[in-house]
Coordinates of C-alpha atoms and ligand atoms in Angstrom, one line a residue:
M220 CA 0.0 0.0 0.0
Q221 CA 2.6 2.4 1.1
T222 CA 4.5 1.4 -2.0
V223 CA 1.6 2.3 -4.2
R224 CA 1.3 5.7 -2.7
R225 CA 5.0 6.3 -2.9
S226 CA 5.4 4.8 -6.3
V227 CA 3.1 7.4 -7.7
L228 CA 5.1 10.6 -8.2
T229 CA 3.0 12.6 -5.8
L230 CA 5.2 14.8 -6.9
A231 CA -6.1 25.3 -15.6
T232 CA -7.9 28.7 -17.2
V233 CA -4.4 27.4 -18.1
S234 CA -2.2 29.9 -19.9
K235 CA -2.7 29.7 -23.6
K236 CA 1.1 29.5 -23.9
F237 CA 1.0 26.0 -22.7
T238 CA -2.3 24.6 -23.6
R239 CA -1.5 24.6 -27.3
S240 CA -0.1 21.0 -27.4
V241 CA -2.6 19.6 -25.0
A242 CA -5.8 17.8 -26.0
V243 CA -8.5 18.7 -23.5
N244 CA -11.0 16.1 -24.3
S245 CA -13.6 15.7 -21.6
A246 CA -16.0 14.4 -24.4
S247 CA -14.1 11.1 -24.4
V248 CA -15.3 10.2 -20.9
V249 CA -17.2 6.9 -21.2
T250 CA -20.9 7.2 -21.0
N251 CA -22.0 3.6 -20.3
D252 CA -25.6 2.9 -19.6
E253 CA -25.7 4.0 -15.9
S254 CA -28.0 1.1 -14.9
N255 CA -25.4 -1.5 -15.8
L256 CA -22.7 0.2 -13.8
K257 CA -21.2 -1.5 -10.8
S258 CA -20.7 0.4 -7.7
W259 CA -17.5 1.7 -6.2
K260 CA -17.7 -1.0 -3.5
E261 CA -17.7 -3.7 -6.2
I262 CA -14.3 -2.8 -7.6
P263 CA -12.1 -5.8 -7.1
G264 CA -9.1 -5.7 -4.8
P265 CA -7.3 -7.6 -2.0
S266 CA -9.2 -8.7 1.0
S267 CA -9.7 -6.0 3.6
L268 CA -10.0 -5.7 7.4
P269 CA -11.7 -2.9 9.4
I270 CA -9.5 0.1 10.2
I271 CA -6.3 -1.4 8.7
G272 CA -7.9 -2.2 5.4
Q273 CA -5.5 -4.2 3.2
L274 CA -2.4 -3.2 5.1
L275 CA -1.4 -6.8 6.0
H276 CA -0.9 -7.7 2.3
F277 CA 1.7 -5.0 2.0
L278 CA 3.8 -5.7 5.0
P279 CA 6.9 -7.9 4.8
R280 CA 5.8 -11.5 4.0
G281 CA 2.5 -10.2 2.8
S282 CA 1.5 -11.4 -0.7
L283 CA 1.9 -7.9 -2.2
H284 CA 5.0 -6.8 -0.3
E285 CA 7.2 -6.3 -3.4
N286 CA 6.7 -5.2 -6.9
F287 CA 3.0 -5.8 -7.0
V288 CA 2.5 -2.6 -9.0
T289 CA 3.8 -4.2 -12.1
T290 CA 2.2 -7.6 -12.2
V291 CA 0.6 -9.2 -9.2
L292 CA -2.4 -7.0 -8.7
Y293 CA -3.2 -6.9 -12.4
D294 CA -2.8 -10.7 -12.8
Q295 CA -5.1 -11.3 -9.8
Y296 CA -7.8 -8.7 -10.2
G297 CA -7.7 -7.3 -13.7
P298 CA -7.4 -3.8 -15.2
I299 CA -9.1 -2.0 -12.3
V300 CA -8.2 -2.6 -8.6
K301 CA -9.2 -0.8 -5.4
I302 CA -6.8 -0.4 -2.5
D303 CA -8.6 0.7 0.6
G304 CA -7.3 3.6 2.6
F305 CA -6.2 2.9 6.2
F306 CA -5.7 5.0 9.3
G307 CA -7.5 7.8 7.6
S308 CA -5.7 7.8 4.3
P309 CA -7.8 7.9 1.1
S310 CA -8.6 4.8 -0.9
I311 CA -6.9 4.6 -4.3
V312 CA -8.0 3.0 -7.6
L313 CA -5.3 1.5 -9.8
L314 CA -5.8 1.4 -13.5
F315 CA -3.9 -1.1 -15.6
D316 CA -5.8 -0.1 -18.8
A317 CA -4.4 2.5 -21.2
E318 CA -7.8 3.7 -22.6
A319 CA -9.3 4.0 -19.1
S320 CA -6.2 6.0 -18.1
A321 CA -6.6 8.2 -21.1
Q322 CA -10.3 8.9 -20.2
I323 CA -9.4 10.3 -16.8
L324 CA -6.2 12.0 -17.7
R325 CA -8.0 13.8 -20.5
G326 CA -11.1 14.5 -18.5
E327 CA -9.0 16.1 -15.7
N328 CA -6.7 18.1 -18.0
W329 CA -8.4 21.4 -17.2
M330 CA -7.1 21.7 -13.7
P331 CA -5.4 18.5 -12.8
I332 CA -5.0 17.6 -9.2
R333 CA -2.0 15.4 -8.3
T334 CA -1.6 15.0 -4.6
S335 CA 1.9 15.6 -3.2
F336 CA 3.8 14.1 -0.3
Q337 CA 2.1 15.2 2.9
S338 CA 5.4 15.8 4.6
L339 CA 6.6 18.1 1.7
D340 CA 3.3 20.0 1.8
Y341 CA 3.5 20.5 5.5
F342 CA 7.1 21.6 5.4
R343 CA 6.7 24.0 2.6
Q344 CA 3.5 25.6 3.9
N345 CA 5.0 26.1 7.3
F346 CA 8.3 27.3 5.9
Y347 CA 6.8 30.0 3.8
K348 CA 4.2 30.9 6.4
R349 CA 7.0 31.5 8.9
R350 CA 8.5 33.9 6.4
G351 CA 5.3 35.9 6.3
A352 CA 3.8 34.5 3.0
A353 CA 0.1 35.0 2.4
P354 CA -2.0 31.8 2.2
D355 CA -2.5 32.1 -1.6
E356 CA 1.2 32.5 -2.4
P357 CA 2.8 29.6 -4.3
T358 CA 5.0 27.0 -2.5
G359 CA 5.9 25.0 -5.6
L360 CA 4.5 23.0 -8.5
I361 CA 4.8 19.7 -6.8
S362 CA 2.9 20.8 -3.7
D363 CA 0.4 23.4 -5.0
Q364 CA -3.1 22.7 -6.4
G365 CA -5.9 24.7 -8.1
D366 CA -5.5 28.4 -9.0
V367 CA -2.2 28.8 -7.1
W368 CA -0.6 26.0 -9.1
K369 CA -2.1 27.2 -12.4
K370 CA -0.8 30.8 -11.9
F371 CA 2.7 29.7 -11.0
R372 CA 2.9 27.1 -13.7
S373 CA 1.8 29.7 -16.3
T374 CA 4.7 31.9 -15.1
V375 CA 7.5 29.3 -15.3
N376 CA 6.2 27.2 -18.1
P377 CA 7.5 29.2 -21.1
I378 CA 11.0 29.3 -19.5
L379 CA 11.3 25.7 -18.4
L380 CA 9.9 24.2 -21.7
Q381 CA 11.7 26.4 -24.1
P382 CA 14.3 24.2 -25.9
K383 CA 16.6 27.1 -26.7
T384 CA 16.9 28.1 -23.1
I385 CA 17.3 24.6 -21.8
K386 CA 20.1 23.9 -24.3
L387 CA 22.1 26.8 -23.0
Y388 CA 21.7 25.7 -19.5
T389 CA 22.7 22.1 -19.8
N390 CA 26.3 22.5 -18.6
S391 CA 25.5 24.5 -15.5
L392 CA 22.5 22.3 -14.8
T393 CA 24.6 19.1 -14.9
E394 CA 27.1 20.8 -12.6
V395 CA 24.4 21.8 -10.2
A396 CA 22.9 18.3 -10.3
E397 CA 26.2 16.7 -9.2
D398 CA 26.6 18.5 -5.9
M399 CA 23.0 19.6 -5.2
V400 CA 22.5 16.9 -2.6
K401 CA 24.8 18.8 -0.3
S402 CA 23.1 22.1 -0.7
I403 CA 19.8 23.9 -0.5
S404 CA 18.0 25.9 -3.1
E405 CA 18.7 29.3 -1.6
Y406 CA 22.4 28.6 -1.7
F407 CA 22.2 28.1 -5.4
V408 CA 20.1 31.1 -6.0
A409 CA 22.3 33.3 -3.9
K410 CA 25.3 32.0 -5.7
A411 CA 23.6 32.5 -9.1
I412 CA 22.6 36.1 -8.2
K413 CA 26.2 36.9 -7.3
E414 CA 27.5 35.3 -10.5
F415 CA 25.0 37.0 -12.7
K416 CA 25.7 40.4 -11.2
S417 CA 29.4 40.0 -11.8
K418 CA 28.8 39.2 -15.5
S419 CA 28.3 42.0 -18.0
Q420 CA 24.9 42.6 -19.6
R421 CA 24.0 39.6 -21.8
S422 CA 21.5 39.1 -24.5
T423 CA 18.2 37.2 -23.9
E424 CA 19.5 34.3 -26.0
E425 CA 22.4 33.7 -23.7
K426 CA 20.5 33.6 -20.5
G427 CA 19.8 30.3 -18.7
V428 CA 16.8 29.1 -16.8
L429 CA 17.7 30.4 -13.4
E430 CA 18.7 33.8 -14.9
K431 CA 15.4 34.1 -16.7
L432 CA 13.4 33.0 -13.6
L433 CA 15.3 35.6 -11.5
E434 CA 14.2 38.2 -14.0
I435 CA 10.6 37.5 -13.1
N436 CA 11.5 37.7 -9.4
E437 CA 13.7 36.1 -6.8
K438 CA 10.8 34.2 -5.1
V439 CA 9.8 32.5 -8.4
A440 CA 13.5 31.4 -8.8
V441 CA 13.8 30.1 -5.3
I442 CA 10.5 28.1 -5.5
M443 CA 11.4 26.6 -8.9
A444 CA 15.0 25.8 -7.8
S445 CA 13.5 23.9 -4.9
D446 CA 11.1 22.0 -7.2
M447 CA 13.9 21.2 -9.6
L448 CA 16.0 19.8 -6.8
F449 CA 13.2 17.8 -5.4
A450 CA 11.9 16.3 -8.7
G451 CA 14.9 16.5 -11.0
V452 CA 17.8 14.7 -9.3
D453 CA 16.8 11.2 -8.5
T454 CA 14.5 10.9 -11.5
A455 CA 17.2 11.8 -14.0
S456 CA 20.1 9.9 -12.2
N457 CA 18.1 6.7 -11.8
T458 CA 17.1 6.8 -15.5
M459 CA 20.7 7.2 -16.5
T460 CA 21.8 4.2 -14.3
G461 CA 19.0 2.1 -15.7
T462 CA 19.9 3.0 -19.3
L463 CA 23.6 2.3 -18.7
Y464 CA 22.7 -1.1 -17.2
L465 CA 20.5 -2.1 -20.2
L466 CA 23.2 -1.0 -22.6
A467 CA 25.8 -3.0 -20.6
K468 CA 23.6 -6.0 -20.8
N469 CA 23.0 -5.5 -24.6
P470 CA 26.5 -5.0 -26.1
D471 CA 25.2 -5.1 -29.7
K472 CA 22.9 -2.1 -29.0
Q473 CA 25.7 -0.3 -27.1
K474 CA 28.0 -0.8 -30.1
K475 CA 25.4 0.6 -32.5
L476 CA 24.9 3.6 -30.2
R477 CA 28.7 4.2 -30.1
E478 CA 28.8 4.2 -33.8
E479 CA 26.1 6.8 -34.0
I480 CA 27.9 9.0 -31.4
L481 CA 31.3 8.7 -33.1
S482 CA 29.7 9.6 -36.4
E483 CA 29.2 13.1 -34.9
K484 CA 26.0 13.6 -36.8
E485 CA 23.9 16.4 -35.4
K486 CA 20.8 14.3 -34.9
R487 CA 21.1 11.1 -32.7
P488 CA 17.9 9.1 -33.1
Y489 CA 19.3 5.9 -31.8
L490 CA 20.5 7.6 -28.6
K491 CA 16.9 9.0 -28.0
A492 CA 15.5 5.5 -28.8
C493 CA 17.8 3.9 -26.3
I494 CA 16.6 6.2 -23.6
K495 CA 12.9 5.8 -24.5
E496 CA 13.3 2.0 -24.4
S497 CA 14.9 2.0 -21.0
M498 CA 12.1 4.3 -19.7
R499 CA 9.7 1.8 -21.1
M500 CA 11.3 -1.2 -19.3
M501 CA 12.5 0.5 -16.2
P502 CA 10.5 3.7 -15.7
V503 CA 11.7 5.6 -12.7
V504 CA 8.1 6.8 -11.9
A505 CA 5.9 3.7 -11.8
G506 CA 2.7 5.5 -12.2
N507 CA 1.0 8.9 -12.1
L508 CA -2.0 10.1 -10.1
R509 CA -5.0 12.3 -10.4
V510 CA -7.8 13.1 -8.0
T511 CA -11.1 13.2 -10.0
T512 CA -13.1 16.3 -10.0
K513 CA -16.2 14.7 -11.4
E514 CA -17.8 11.2 -11.6
Y515 CA -16.5 8.8 -14.2
N516 CA -17.8 5.5 -15.7
I517 CA -14.6 3.4 -16.0
L518 CA -14.5 -0.2 -17.2
G519 CA -18.1 -0.7 -16.0
Y520 CA -17.6 0.8 -12.6
K521 CA -18.7 4.1 -11.1
I522 CA -15.7 6.2 -10.0
P523 CA -17.0 9.0 -7.7
K524 CA -15.7 12.6 -7.6
G525 CA -12.7 13.0 -5.3
T526 CA -11.3 9.5 -6.0
H527 CA -7.5 9.1 -6.1
V528 CA -6.8 7.2 -9.3
S529 CA -3.3 5.9 -10.2
F530 CA -2.3 5.1 -13.8
V531 CA 0.2 2.3 -13.6
H532 CA 2.1 2.9 -16.8
Q533 CA 5.0 0.7 -15.7
A534 CA 2.7 -2.2 -16.1
L535 CA 1.2 -1.0 -19.3
S536 CA 4.5 -0.3 -21.1
N537 CA 5.6 -3.9 -20.2
M538 CA 2.6 -5.6 -21.7
E539 CA 2.9 -7.7 -24.8
K540 CA -0.3 -6.3 -26.3
H541 CA 1.3 -2.8 -26.4
F542 CA 5.0 -3.6 -26.9
P543 CA 5.8 -7.0 -28.4
E544 CA 8.6 -8.9 -26.7
P545 CA 8.4 -6.5 -23.8
E546 CA 11.1 -8.1 -21.8
K547 CA 13.7 -7.4 -24.5
Y548 CA 15.7 -4.2 -24.9
I549 CA 14.9 -3.2 -28.4
P550 CA 15.6 0.5 -29.0
E551 CA 14.8 -0.1 -32.7
R552 CA 11.1 -0.2 -32.0
W553 CA 11.2 3.6 -31.5
I554 CA 12.7 4.3 -34.9
T555 CA 11.5 1.4 -37.1
E556 CA 9.0 1.6 -40.0
K557 CA 5.2 1.6 -39.4
T558 CA 5.0 -1.8 -41.2
D559 CA 7.3 -3.4 -38.6
P560 CA 5.2 -5.3 -36.0
L561 CA 7.6 -3.8 -33.4
F562 CA 6.7 -0.2 -34.4
H563 CA 6.0 1.7 -31.2
G564 CA 3.1 3.5 -32.7
N565 CA 1.1 0.3 -32.5
A566 CA 0.9 0.7 -28.8
H567 CA -1.9 2.7 -27.2
P568 CA -0.6 6.3 -26.8
F569 CA -1.1 6.1 -23.1
A570 CA 0.8 2.9 -22.6
W571 CA 4.1 4.7 -22.5
N572 CA 3.8 7.8 -20.3
P573 CA 6.9 8.3 -18.2
F574 CA 6.6 12.1 -18.0
G575 CA 2.9 12.3 -17.3
F576 CA 0.3 14.0 -19.3
G577 CA -1.2 17.3 -20.4
V578 CA -1.0 20.7 -18.7
R579 CA 0.6 19.1 -15.6
M580 CA 3.1 16.9 -17.4
C581 CA 6.7 17.0 -16.2
I582 CA 8.0 20.6 -16.6
G583 CA 11.6 19.3 -16.4
R584 CA 11.2 16.9 -19.3
R585 CA 13.4 18.8 -21.7
I586 CA 16.0 19.4 -19.1
A587 CA 15.9 15.7 -18.2
E588 CA 16.2 14.5 -21.8
L589 CA 19.1 16.8 -22.4
E590 CA 20.9 15.8 -19.2
I591 CA 20.5 12.1 -19.9
E592 CA 21.5 12.3 -23.5
T593 CA 24.6 14.4 -22.7
F594 CA 25.7 12.0 -19.9
L595 CA 25.1 8.8 -21.9
A596 CA 26.8 10.1 -25.1
K597 CA 29.9 11.1 -23.1
V598 CA 30.1 7.7 -21.3
I599 CA 29.4 5.5 -24.3
E600 CA 31.8 7.5 -26.4
N601 CA 34.6 7.0 -23.9
F602 CA 33.9 3.6 -22.4
E603 CA 32.8 0.1 -23.2
V604 CA 30.4 -0.6 -20.4
E605 CA 30.0 -4.1 -19.1
W606 CA 28.0 -5.6 -16.2
F607 CA 28.9 -8.6 -14.1
G608 CA 27.0 -10.6 -11.5
P609 CA 23.3 -10.8 -10.7
P610 CA 20.8 -8.4 -12.4
L611 CA 20.5 -4.8 -11.2
Q612 CA 17.8 -4.6 -8.6
T613 CA 15.3 -1.8 -8.2
R614 CA 13.7 -0.7 -4.9
P615 CA 10.2 0.7 -5.4
S616 CA 9.7 3.6 -3.1
S617 CA 8.5 7.2 -4.0
L618 CA 10.4 6.3 -7.2
N619 CA 11.8 3.1 -8.6
Y620 CA 15.3 3.5 -7.2
T621 CA 18.1 1.3 -8.6
A622 CA 19.8 -0.5 -5.8
G623 CA 23.5 -1.4 -5.5
P624 CA 25.8 -3.1 -5.9
Y625 CA 26.5 -1.3 -9.2
N626 CA 28.6 -4.0 -10.9
F627 CA 29.7 -1.9 -13.9
I628 CA 33.0 -2.3 -15.6
F629 CA 34.2 0.7 -17.7
K630 CA 36.9 -0.1 -20.3
D631 CA 38.5 2.6 -22.3
V632 CA 37.3 2.7 -25.9
K633 CA 40.2 2.3 -28.3
K634 CA 39.9 5.2 -30.7
Ligands
HEM816 C1 13.8 11.0 -16.2 C2 13.5 12.1 -15.5 C3 12.1 12.5 -15.1 C4 10.9 11.8 -15.1 C5 10.7 10.4 -15.6 C6 9.9 12.7 -14.6 C7 8.5 12.3 -14.4 C8 7.6 13.2 -14.0 C9 6.2 12.9 -13.9 C10 5.5 11.5 -14.3 C11 5.5 14.0 -13.4 C12 4.0 14.1 -13.1 C13 3.4 14.6 -14.4 C14 1.8 14.6 -14.3 O1 1.2 14.7 -13.3 O2 1.2 14.5 -15.4 C15 6.5 15.0 -13.1 C16 6.3 16.2 -12.6 C17 7.2 17.2 -12.4 N1 8.6 17.1 -12.7 FE1 9.5 15.5 -13.6 N2 10.5 13.9 -14.3 C18 11.8 13.8 -14.6 C19 12.7 14.8 -14.4 C20 12.5 16.1 -14.0 C21 13.5 17.1 -13.9 C22 14.9 17.0 -14.4 C23 12.8 18.2 -13.3 C24 13.3 19.6 -13.1 C25 14.4 20.1 -13.5 C26 11.5 17.8 -13.0 C27 10.5 18.6 -12.4 C28 9.2 18.3 -12.3 C29 8.2 19.1 -11.6 C30 8.5 20.5 -11.0 C31 7.0 18.4 -11.7 C32 5.6 18.9 -11.2 C33 4.9 19.6 -12.3 C34 3.5 20.2 -11.9 O3 2.9 19.6 -11.1 O4 3.1 21.2 -12.6 N3 11.3 16.5 -13.5 N4 7.8 14.5 -13.5

């Protein structure tokens, strides 16, 4: 149970600037004949006890203690599963169905609610309150909801999602990522202010993310720095480790990637494909979450307003029906012809959804992609990466963390 909650990264008049690529489609909500719908109580799930609900199943030695998100629940109960809340926490509905996920994600795309970590909410609210902030002031994208989230997201969206700005910022971002664990956001912002002031006036094109955020105001920069530290470090680093592991286990794919990198062509489709494929097999975020703001009819069940629904895309992207031979690392599926049975476009569009959806999708996506591409290209260009010993383990928690030992061998590439 705890794992489900933590597995979900609890991490909209939405500004026109960022609605353009988003399909708001509440018309797609299923309108089954109401009389045939089963009630919320009838949604299948593990057996439950008063007060503690299904907790026993998730404790050590319980049948669902480990990795149930991917297979066990789906195999036992099907595409929709209810996990009862316990000790006052809300119940949660898990969806293992791409179309049903699409219905809710689209239906909630106007003002998506994705609950955060209670401890983070508490800390941020008290931290900012102590500093004299008004109740409607933002605390961060991860923790805010409703109008406060919408207004703040509209402010930072154009900067964070602009490819030109992100490209400029990659080097400093990577540097920041390396030692950010030791520091707090204010430290970086203070340092950045000092640095920027010491530099002569620069054109808009040369300014990085933090510089542009600082131009809005210091508060926006501090909040965003805090969000980026919280959501951007472990996600990107675990994805890099997972990709490196899969490349080490698939030397033919690694060789092909090295050839592309050494060819020094500007575009690197195979590199992108390698990353997409590892995010399909080993997504760092197992599922996403929305709290419904209206009633839905999903897979024959009535889902009331206010329900916590989790879309378990880790399970979906590892299903044969969406991605043939799902247990194999085949980056080619992302670049092959439409006629190839492996073609990724044959999968349901919501079966691979590692960065979330719509107006609330990951705001750091471009930064993450660039970071991961830069890192992998450098490593694969310089080293032949091998792996020895048992497979790399992942530890599902708030994210799917890779767990040591990291049995990599790096051999110099003979150039
Ligand atoms: C491989 C790396 C990453 C993955 C897989 C990932 C995944 C996600 C997902 C699934 C969401 C939820 C989206 C939704 O609700 O629809 C999210 C939100 C978010 N991510 Fe990422 N992320 C990654 C890297 C980053 C980076 C590098 C940053 C910052 C630099 C970042 C910042 C955020 C923030 C601030 C949010 C909250 C957005 C909001 O609620 O408006 N993420 N991410």
